[in-house]
XYZ file of C-alpha atoms in Angstrom:
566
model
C -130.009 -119.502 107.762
C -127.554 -117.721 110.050
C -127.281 -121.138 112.089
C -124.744 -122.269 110.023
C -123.856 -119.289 107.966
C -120.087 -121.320 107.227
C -122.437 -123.387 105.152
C -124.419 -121.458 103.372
C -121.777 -119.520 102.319
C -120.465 -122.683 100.943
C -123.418 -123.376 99.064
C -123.730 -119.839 97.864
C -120.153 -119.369 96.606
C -121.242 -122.790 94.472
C -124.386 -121.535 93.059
C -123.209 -118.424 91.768
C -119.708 -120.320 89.946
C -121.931 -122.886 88.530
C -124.531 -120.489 87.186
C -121.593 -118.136 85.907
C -118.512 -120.534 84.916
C -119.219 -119.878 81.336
C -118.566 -116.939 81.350
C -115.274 -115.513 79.937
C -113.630 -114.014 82.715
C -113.952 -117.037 85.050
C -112.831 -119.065 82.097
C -109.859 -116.905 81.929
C -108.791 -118.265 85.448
C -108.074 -121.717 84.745
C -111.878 -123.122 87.372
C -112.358 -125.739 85.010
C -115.611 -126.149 86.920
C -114.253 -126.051 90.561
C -116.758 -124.453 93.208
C -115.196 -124.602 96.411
C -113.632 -121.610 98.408
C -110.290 -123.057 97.814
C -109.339 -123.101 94.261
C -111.757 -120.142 94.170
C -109.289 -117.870 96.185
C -106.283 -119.845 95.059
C -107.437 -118.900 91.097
C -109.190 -115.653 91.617
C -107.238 -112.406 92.470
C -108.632 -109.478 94.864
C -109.610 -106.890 92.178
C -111.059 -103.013 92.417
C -113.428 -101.584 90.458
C -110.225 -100.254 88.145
C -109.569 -103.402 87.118
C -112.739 -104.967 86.090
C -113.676 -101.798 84.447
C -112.642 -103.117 80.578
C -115.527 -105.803 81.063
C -117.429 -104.175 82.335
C -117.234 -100.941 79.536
C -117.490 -103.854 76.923
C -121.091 -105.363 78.903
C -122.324 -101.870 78.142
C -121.174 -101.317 74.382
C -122.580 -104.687 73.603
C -123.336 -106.941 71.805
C -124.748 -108.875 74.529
C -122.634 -111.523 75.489
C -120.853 -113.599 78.689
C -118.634 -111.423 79.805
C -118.475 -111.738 83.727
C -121.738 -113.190 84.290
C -123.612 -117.093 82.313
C -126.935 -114.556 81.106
C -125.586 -111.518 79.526
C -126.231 -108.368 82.198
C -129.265 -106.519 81.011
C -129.048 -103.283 83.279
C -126.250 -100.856 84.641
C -126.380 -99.184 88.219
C -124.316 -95.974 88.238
C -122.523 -95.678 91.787
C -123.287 -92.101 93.322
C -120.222 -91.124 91.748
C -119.462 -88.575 94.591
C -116.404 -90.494 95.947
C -114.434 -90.323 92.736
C -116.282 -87.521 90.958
C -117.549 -89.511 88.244
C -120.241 -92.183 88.202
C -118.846 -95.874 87.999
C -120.871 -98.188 85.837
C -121.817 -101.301 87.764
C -124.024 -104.421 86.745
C -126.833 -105.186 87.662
C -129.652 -108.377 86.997
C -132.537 -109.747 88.403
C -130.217 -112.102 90.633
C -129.096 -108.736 92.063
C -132.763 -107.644 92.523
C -134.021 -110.815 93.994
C -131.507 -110.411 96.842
C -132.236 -106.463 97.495
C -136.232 -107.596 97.997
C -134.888 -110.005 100.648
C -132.946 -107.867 102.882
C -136.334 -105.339 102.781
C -137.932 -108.133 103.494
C -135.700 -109.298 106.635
C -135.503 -106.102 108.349
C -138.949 -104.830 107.745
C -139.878 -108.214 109.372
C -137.235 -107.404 112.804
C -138.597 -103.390 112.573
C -142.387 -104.508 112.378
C -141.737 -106.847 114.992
C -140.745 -103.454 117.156
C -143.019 -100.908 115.516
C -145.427 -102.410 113.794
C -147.506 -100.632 111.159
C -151.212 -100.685 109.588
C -152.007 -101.116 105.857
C -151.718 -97.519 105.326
C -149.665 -95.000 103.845
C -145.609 -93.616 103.888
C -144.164 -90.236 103.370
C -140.931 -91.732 101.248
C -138.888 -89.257 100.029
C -137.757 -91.298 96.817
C -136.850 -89.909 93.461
C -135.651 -91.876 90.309
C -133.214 -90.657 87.978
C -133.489 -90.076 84.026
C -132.460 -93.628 82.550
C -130.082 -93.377 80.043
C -129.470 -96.013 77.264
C -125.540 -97.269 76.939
C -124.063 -97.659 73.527
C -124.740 -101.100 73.490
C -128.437 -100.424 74.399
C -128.756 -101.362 78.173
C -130.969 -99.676 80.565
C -128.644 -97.183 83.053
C -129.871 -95.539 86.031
C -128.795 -95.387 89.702
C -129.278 -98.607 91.730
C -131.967 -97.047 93.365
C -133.733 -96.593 89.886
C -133.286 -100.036 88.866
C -134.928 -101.591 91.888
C -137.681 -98.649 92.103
C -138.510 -99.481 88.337
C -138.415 -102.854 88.929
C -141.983 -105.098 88.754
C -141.257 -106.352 91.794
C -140.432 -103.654 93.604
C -144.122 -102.746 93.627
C -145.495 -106.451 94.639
C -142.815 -106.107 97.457
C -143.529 -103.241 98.974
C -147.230 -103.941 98.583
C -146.300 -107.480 101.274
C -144.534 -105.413 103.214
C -147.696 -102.468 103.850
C -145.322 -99.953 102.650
C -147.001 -97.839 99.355
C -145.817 -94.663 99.273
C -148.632 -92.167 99.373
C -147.288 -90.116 96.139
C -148.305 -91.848 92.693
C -145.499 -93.424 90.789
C -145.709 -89.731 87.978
C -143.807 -87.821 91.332
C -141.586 -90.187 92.041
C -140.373 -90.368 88.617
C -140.676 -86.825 87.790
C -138.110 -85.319 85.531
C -137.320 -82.702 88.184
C -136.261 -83.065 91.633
C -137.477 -80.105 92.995
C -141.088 -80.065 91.828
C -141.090 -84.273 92.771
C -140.069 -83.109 96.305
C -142.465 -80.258 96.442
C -145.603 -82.812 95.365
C -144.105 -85.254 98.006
C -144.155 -83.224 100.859
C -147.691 -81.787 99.700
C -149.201 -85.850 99.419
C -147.499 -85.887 102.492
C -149.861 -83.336 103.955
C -153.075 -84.363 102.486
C -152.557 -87.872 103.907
C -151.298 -86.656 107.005
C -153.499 -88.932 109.373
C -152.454 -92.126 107.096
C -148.747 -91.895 107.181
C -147.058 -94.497 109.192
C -143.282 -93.655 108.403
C -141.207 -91.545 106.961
C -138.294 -92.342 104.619
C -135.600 -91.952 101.644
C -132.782 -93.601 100.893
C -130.568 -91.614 102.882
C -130.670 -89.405 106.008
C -129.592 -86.744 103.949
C -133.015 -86.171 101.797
C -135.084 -86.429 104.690
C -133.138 -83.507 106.000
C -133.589 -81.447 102.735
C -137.237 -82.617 102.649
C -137.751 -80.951 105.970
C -135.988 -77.925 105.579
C -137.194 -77.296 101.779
C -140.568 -77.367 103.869
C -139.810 -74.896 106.353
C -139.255 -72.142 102.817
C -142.647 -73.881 101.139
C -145.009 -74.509 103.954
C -147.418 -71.364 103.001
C -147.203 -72.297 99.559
C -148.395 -75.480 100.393
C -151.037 -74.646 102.408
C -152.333 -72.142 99.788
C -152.628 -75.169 97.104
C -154.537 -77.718 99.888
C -157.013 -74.470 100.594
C -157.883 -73.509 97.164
C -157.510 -77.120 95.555
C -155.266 -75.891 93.206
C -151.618 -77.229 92.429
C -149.308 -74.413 92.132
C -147.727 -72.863 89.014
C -144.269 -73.931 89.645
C -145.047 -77.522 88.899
C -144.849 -77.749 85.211
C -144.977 -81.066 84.073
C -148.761 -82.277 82.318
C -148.136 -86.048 83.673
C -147.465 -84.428 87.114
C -150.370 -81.905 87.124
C -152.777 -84.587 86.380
C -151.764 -87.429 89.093
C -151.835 -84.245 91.417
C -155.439 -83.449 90.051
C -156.986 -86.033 91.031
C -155.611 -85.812 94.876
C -155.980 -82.326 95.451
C -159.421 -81.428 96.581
C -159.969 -77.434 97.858
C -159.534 -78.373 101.794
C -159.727 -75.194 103.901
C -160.286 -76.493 107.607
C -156.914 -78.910 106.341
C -154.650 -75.796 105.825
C -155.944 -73.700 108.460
C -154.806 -76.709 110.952
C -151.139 -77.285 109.284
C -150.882 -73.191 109.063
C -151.523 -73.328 112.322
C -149.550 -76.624 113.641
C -146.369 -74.630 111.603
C -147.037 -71.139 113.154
C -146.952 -73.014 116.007
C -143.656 -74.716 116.553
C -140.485 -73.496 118.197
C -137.680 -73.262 115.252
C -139.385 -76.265 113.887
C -138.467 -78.608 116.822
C -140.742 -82.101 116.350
C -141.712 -81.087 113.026
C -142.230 -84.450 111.485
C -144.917 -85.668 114.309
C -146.686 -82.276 114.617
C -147.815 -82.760 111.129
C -147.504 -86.502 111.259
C -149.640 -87.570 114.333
C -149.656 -91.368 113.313
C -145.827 -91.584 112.561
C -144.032 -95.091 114.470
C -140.802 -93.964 112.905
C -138.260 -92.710 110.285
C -135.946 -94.920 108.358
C -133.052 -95.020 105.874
C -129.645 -94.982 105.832
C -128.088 -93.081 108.556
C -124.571 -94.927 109.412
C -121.721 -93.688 108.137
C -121.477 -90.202 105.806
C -124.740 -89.653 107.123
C -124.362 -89.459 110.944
C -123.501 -85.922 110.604
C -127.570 -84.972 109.838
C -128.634 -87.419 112.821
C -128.976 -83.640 115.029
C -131.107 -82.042 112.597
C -133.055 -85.299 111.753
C -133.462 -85.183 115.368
C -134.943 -81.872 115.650
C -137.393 -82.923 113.081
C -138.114 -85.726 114.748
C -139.379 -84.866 118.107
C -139.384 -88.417 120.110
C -140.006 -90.111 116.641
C -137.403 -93.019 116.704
C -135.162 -92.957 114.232
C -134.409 -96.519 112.455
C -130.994 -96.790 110.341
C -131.992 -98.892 107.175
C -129.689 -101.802 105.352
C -125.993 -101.780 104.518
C -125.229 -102.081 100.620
C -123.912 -100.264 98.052
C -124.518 -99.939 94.051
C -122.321 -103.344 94.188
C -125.022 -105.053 96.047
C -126.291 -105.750 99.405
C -124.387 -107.089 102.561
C -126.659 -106.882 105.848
C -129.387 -106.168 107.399
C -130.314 -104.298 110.487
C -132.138 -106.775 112.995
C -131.841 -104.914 115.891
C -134.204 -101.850 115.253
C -134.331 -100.153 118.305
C -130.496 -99.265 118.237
C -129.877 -95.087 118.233
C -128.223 -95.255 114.475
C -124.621 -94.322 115.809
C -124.513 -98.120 117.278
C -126.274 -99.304 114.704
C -125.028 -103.162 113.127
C -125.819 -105.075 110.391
C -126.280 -108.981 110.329
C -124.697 -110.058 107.201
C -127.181 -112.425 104.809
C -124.784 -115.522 104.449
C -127.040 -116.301 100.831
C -127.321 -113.096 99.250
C -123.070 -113.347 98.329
C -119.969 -114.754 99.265
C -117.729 -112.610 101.736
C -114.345 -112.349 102.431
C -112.408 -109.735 105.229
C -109.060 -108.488 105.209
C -107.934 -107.503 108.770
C -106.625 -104.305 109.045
C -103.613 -104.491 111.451
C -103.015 -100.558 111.523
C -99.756 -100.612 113.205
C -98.835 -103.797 111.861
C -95.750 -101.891 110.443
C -94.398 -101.038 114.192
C -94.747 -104.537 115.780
C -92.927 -105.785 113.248
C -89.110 -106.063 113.500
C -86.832 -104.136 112.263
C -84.588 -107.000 110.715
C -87.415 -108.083 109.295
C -87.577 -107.043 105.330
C -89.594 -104.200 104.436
C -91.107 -105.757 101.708
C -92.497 -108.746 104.053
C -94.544 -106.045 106.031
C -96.008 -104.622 102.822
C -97.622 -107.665 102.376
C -101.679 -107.696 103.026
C -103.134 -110.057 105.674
C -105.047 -112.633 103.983
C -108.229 -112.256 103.605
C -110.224 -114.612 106.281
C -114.249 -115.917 105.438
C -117.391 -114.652 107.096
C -117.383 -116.815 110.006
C -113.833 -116.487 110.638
C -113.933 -112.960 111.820
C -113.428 -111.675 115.649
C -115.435 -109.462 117.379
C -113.487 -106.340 118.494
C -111.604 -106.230 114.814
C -111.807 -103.547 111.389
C -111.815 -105.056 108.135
C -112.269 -104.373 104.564
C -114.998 -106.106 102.841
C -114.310 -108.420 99.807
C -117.907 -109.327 97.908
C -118.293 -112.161 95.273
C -121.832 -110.848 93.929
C -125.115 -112.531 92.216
C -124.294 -110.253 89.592
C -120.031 -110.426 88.131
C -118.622 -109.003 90.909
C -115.718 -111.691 92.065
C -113.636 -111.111 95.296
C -114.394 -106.939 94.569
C -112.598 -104.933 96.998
C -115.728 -102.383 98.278
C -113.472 -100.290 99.711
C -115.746 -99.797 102.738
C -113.919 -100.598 106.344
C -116.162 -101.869 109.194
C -115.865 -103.469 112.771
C -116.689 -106.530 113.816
C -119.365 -105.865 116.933
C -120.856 -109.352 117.800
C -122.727 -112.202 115.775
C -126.489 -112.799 115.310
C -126.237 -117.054 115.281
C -123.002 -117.571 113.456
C -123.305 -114.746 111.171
C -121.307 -111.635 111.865
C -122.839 -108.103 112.777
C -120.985 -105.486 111.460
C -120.504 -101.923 112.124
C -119.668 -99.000 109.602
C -116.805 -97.166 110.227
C -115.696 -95.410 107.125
C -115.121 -95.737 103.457
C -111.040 -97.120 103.188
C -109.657 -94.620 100.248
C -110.714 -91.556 101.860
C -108.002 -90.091 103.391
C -107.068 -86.487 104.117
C -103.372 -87.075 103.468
C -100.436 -84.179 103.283
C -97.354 -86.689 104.036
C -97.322 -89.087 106.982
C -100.649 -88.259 108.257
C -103.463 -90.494 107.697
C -107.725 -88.999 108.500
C -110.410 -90.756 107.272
C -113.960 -89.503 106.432
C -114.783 -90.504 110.481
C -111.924 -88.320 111.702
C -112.783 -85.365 109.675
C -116.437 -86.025 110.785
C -115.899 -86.088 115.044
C -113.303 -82.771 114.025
C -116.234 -81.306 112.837
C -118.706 -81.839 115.712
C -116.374 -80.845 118.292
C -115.639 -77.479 116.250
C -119.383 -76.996 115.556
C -120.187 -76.732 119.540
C -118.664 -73.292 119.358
C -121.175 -72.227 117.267
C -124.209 -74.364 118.556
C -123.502 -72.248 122.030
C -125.164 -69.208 118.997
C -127.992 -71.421 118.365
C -126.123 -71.864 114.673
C -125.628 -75.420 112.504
C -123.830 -76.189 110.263
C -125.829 -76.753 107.672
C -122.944 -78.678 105.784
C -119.256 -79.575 105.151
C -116.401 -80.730 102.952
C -112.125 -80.876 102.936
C -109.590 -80.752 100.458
C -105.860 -80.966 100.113
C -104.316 -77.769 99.187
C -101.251 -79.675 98.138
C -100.151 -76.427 95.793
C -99.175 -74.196 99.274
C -95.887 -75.230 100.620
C -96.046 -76.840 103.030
C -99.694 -78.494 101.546
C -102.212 -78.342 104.297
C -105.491 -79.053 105.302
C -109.085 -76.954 104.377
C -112.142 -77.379 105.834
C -115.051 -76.201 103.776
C -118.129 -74.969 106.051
C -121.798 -73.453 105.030
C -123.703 -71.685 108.033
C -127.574 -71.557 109.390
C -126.629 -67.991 110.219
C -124.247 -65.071 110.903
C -120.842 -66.126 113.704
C -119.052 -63.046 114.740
C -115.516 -63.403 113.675
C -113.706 -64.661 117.383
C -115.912 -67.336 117.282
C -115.154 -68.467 113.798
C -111.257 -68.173 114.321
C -111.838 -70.171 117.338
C -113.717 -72.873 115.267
C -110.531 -73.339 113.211
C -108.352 -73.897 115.962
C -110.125 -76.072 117.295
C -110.525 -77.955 113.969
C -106.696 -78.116 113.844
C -106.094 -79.145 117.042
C -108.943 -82.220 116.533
C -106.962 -84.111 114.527
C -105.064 -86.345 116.804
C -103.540 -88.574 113.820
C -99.865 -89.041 115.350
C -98.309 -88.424 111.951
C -100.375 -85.190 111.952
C -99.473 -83.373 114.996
C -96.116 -84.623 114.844
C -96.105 -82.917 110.961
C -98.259 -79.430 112.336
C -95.591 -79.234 114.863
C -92.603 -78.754 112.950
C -94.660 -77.150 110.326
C -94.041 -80.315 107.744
C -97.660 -79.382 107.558
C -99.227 -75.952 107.083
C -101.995 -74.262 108.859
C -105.611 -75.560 108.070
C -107.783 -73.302 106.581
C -111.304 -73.164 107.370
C -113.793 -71.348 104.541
C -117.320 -70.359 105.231
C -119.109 -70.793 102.122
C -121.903 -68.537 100.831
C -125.755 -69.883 101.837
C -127.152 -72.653 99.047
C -123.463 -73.455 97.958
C -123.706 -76.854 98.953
C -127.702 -76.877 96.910
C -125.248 -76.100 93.599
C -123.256 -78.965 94.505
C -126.023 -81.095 94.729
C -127.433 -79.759 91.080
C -124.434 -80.128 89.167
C -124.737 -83.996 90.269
C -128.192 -84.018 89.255
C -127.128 -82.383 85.974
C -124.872 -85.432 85.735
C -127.809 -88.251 85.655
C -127.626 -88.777 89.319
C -130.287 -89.277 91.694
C -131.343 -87.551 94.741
C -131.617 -90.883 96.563
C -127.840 -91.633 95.765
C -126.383 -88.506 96.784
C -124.193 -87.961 98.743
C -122.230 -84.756 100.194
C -118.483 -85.632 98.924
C -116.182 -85.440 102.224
C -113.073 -84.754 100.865
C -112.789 -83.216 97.592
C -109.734 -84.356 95.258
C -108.235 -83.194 92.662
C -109.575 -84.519 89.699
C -112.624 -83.400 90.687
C -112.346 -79.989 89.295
C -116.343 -79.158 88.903
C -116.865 -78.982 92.378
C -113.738 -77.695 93.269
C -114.428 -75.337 91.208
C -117.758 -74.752 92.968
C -116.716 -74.374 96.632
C -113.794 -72.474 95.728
C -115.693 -69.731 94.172
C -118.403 -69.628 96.855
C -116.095 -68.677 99.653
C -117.210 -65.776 101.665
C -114.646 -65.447 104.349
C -111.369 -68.033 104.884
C -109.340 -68.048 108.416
C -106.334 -69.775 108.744
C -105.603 -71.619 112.330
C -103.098 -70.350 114.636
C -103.570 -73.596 117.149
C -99.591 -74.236 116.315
């Protein structure tokens, strides 16, 4: 298929206008039945989720009817919701399903190839949210709850030797933290069996593992005396527990001892997981910043990045398995959409000239097809989806690495809209993230993590500056600390920053340790929100409209240094 990717797409682009031209937002944009790229792009504009957000409100307050798709949408994914604060309402169909089974499919066929695994059992970390019903009646839930409640999901992972060793009543347990407590304790009672670990994102694995390190004796207590413990209250949960938990004495003297055992937890996962090949899920992008501690965990485990989508739908797989994570690509499926690039010429402003008119530089590149892009190059990626999504900015940039056949491999570099601005400056989410580590070695030098992080624009100080937010492992004497925010300021090399620090057009940044378990709060007030575990993710810069966790970090502050690296 990626022989002649130019093709497919082709084909592709034609299948899903055919299937979808009655519906009355294509109609809208004067088709009349064409399928080929070119009246496609010439007739249908670039739009962001903003825009198609009318339809898609009206898909969910029903009646059912052809509104951006031929078969009226039955189901709506709810994004994370942590970029913008609030959860955007996306659709989703069994089109949309049928292509997320075949990227698991693809890459578990490349990663078996490299690690293969028996029949047996994983540890997956995977939680499903409470569905809600819209006003018009359709089934919402995160993306991750649509596929997981999906028939086929089931069947799938069956073919692909991949059950997960908890029964279905923990996964979609009402609470997250007795589901995670009952995974990590199937975990343990089919310790021999597991073959991998996993979750959606780096992130729970993390939390898994260090939720363990608090529960471990807890855990061993319920494997020794059979018994589930009293903090799991649900009857469905109790009962699929029942049946698995069998008083085991010689089983929790060996983990008691196996966790007694280890230095600060190093090689956790493998200690307690002797038949482990590896541990997968998403761990590009936001996530890179838990690679060290997953590492820890880990031991000489490898650890395998899984696919590249979003609650928009999916975009590539990862065929090269034995990549560390932080070079990990993904080889885009030329069948499962229809994808379109725009370059991003950063300094396209400066080569211009300056007799040109300004409003001539303004002007986007156009966006080129999937086949057209060159290695060495960022874009943003424009998706035409299986499921109403047409020429939808994703708002994620990535970089063009090299091509598997014909079709592009792609690398993530950073979501486009989030920017730590104060005037000319520009710092994405990856800036903010390598200021981070190189601050954090100060405090690594104390045998100290941090355990997590977030920014915000204090644009209400004049001049508006920069804050970092920071929660600590442990105690940093107060040099160290002041020295961490120094050298936070001074790791922002944006031009337009510096430039701005220097002549104080921007104000000192502000670092703020947080209080232990502030960043746990954050975490439960998305939960409280519908969200799911799976889906969640830290939110990197904090803006202003979203006040809740503002609110949150704000009042959790324990101590707050300003930098003096200017």
């Amino acid at each position: 298929m990626t022989k002649d990717a130019e093709n497919v797409q082709r084909v592709t682009l034609k299948k899903i206008l055919e299937e979808n031209g009655s519906a009355e937002y294509l109609q809208s944009l004067g088709l009349d039945g064409r399928t080929d790229p070119e009246s496609f792009k010439a007739c249908v504009p670039l739009v962001t989720h903003k825009d198609l957000e009318p339809y898609i409100q009206r898909i969910a307050d029903g009646p059912p009817a052809s509104v951006l798709t031929g078969k009226p949408i039955t189901n709506i994914s709810l994004s994370s919701g942590t970029t913008q604060g609030k959860p955007k309402f996306v659709p989703f169909n069994d089109e949309l399903m049928e292509t997320t089974l075949q990227i698991f499919r693809t890459s578990y066929a490349f990663r078996n190839r490299e690690f293969p695994i028996k029949n047996e059992k994983a540890l997956q970390f995977i939680y499903s949210s409470k569905p809600s019903k819209t006003k018009g009646g359709l089934f919402a839930g995160t993306a991750t709850t649509n596929v997981f409640r999906n028939s086929e999901f089931k069947n799938a992972t069956k073919a692909m030797q991949s059950q997960c060793c908890s029964p279905d009543e923990v996964i979609f347990a009402p609470d997250f933290h007795q589901s995670l407590y009952c995974h990590l304790l199937c975990g343990l009672i089919f310790r021999e069996e597991i073959q991998f670990v996993s979750s959606t994102f780096a992130h729970s694995i993390v939390h898994a593992f260090r939720t363990l390190e608090l529960v471990w004796e807890e855990l061993c207590a319920d494997i020794r005396e059979g018994v589930l413990t009293s903090r799991i209250t649900f009857p469905s949960v109790r009962s699929a527990m029942a049946k698995l938990l069998k008083p085991n004495p010689e089983l929790a003297d060996l983990i008691h001892w196996k966790c007694s055992g280890l230095s600060n937890w190093y090689g956790l996962i493998p200690e307690l997981f002797p038949n482990v090949k590896y541990i997968y899920g998403i761990m590009t992008g936001s996530m890179e910043p838990y690679l060290k501690k997953l590492r820890h965990y880990a031991g000489d485990v490898p650890l395998v990045s899984a696919d590249y989508g979003s609650s928009e739908g999916w975009i590539g797989a990862n065929v090269n398995p034995k990549v560390p994570p932080e070079s990990t690509t993904y080889a885009v499926l030329p069948n499962i959409g229809y994808f379109e690039f725009i370059p991003l010429r950063e300094n396209a402003e400066e080569q211009v000239q300056d007799k040109v008119d300004a409003s001539f530089i303004s002007m986007e590149p156009k966006p080129v097809g999937l086949t057209e892009v060159k290695i060495g190059e960022e874009y943003e990626v424009i998706v035409t989806s299986v499921a109403g999504l047409y020429r939808y900015r994703l708002g994620d940039v990535v970089k063009v690495m090299g091509f598997h056949n014909s079709t592009p491999e792609l690398k993530f570099i950073c979501r486009r809209n989030l920017m730590l601005t104060v005037n000319i400056d520009k710092n994405t989410e990856k800036d903010l993230q390598l200021a981070v580590e190189e601050a954090t070695k100060l405090i690594a030098k104390e045998k100290l993590e941090v355990i997590d992080f977030s920014s915000h624009v204090d644009l209400w100080s004049d001049p508006g500056h920069y804050v970092i937010f920071w929660e600590i492992s442990g105690e940093v004497s107060e040099q160290v600390l002041k020295e961490c925010c120094n050298c936070l300021d001074r790791s922002f090399v944006d031009a337009g920053y510096v430039s701005s620090r220097r002549v104080n057009a921007i104000g000192p940044l502000e670092l703020r340790v947080l209080r232990r378990g502030t960043f746990q709060k954050i975490l439960d007030h998305y939960l409280g929100l519908g969200a799911a575990v799976n889906q969640f993710k830290t939110p990197r810069c904090v803006g202003p409209t979203n006040h809740k966790v503002l609110q949150i970090l704000c009042d959790n502050v324990a101590k707050s240094y300003s930098s003096t690296a200017f």
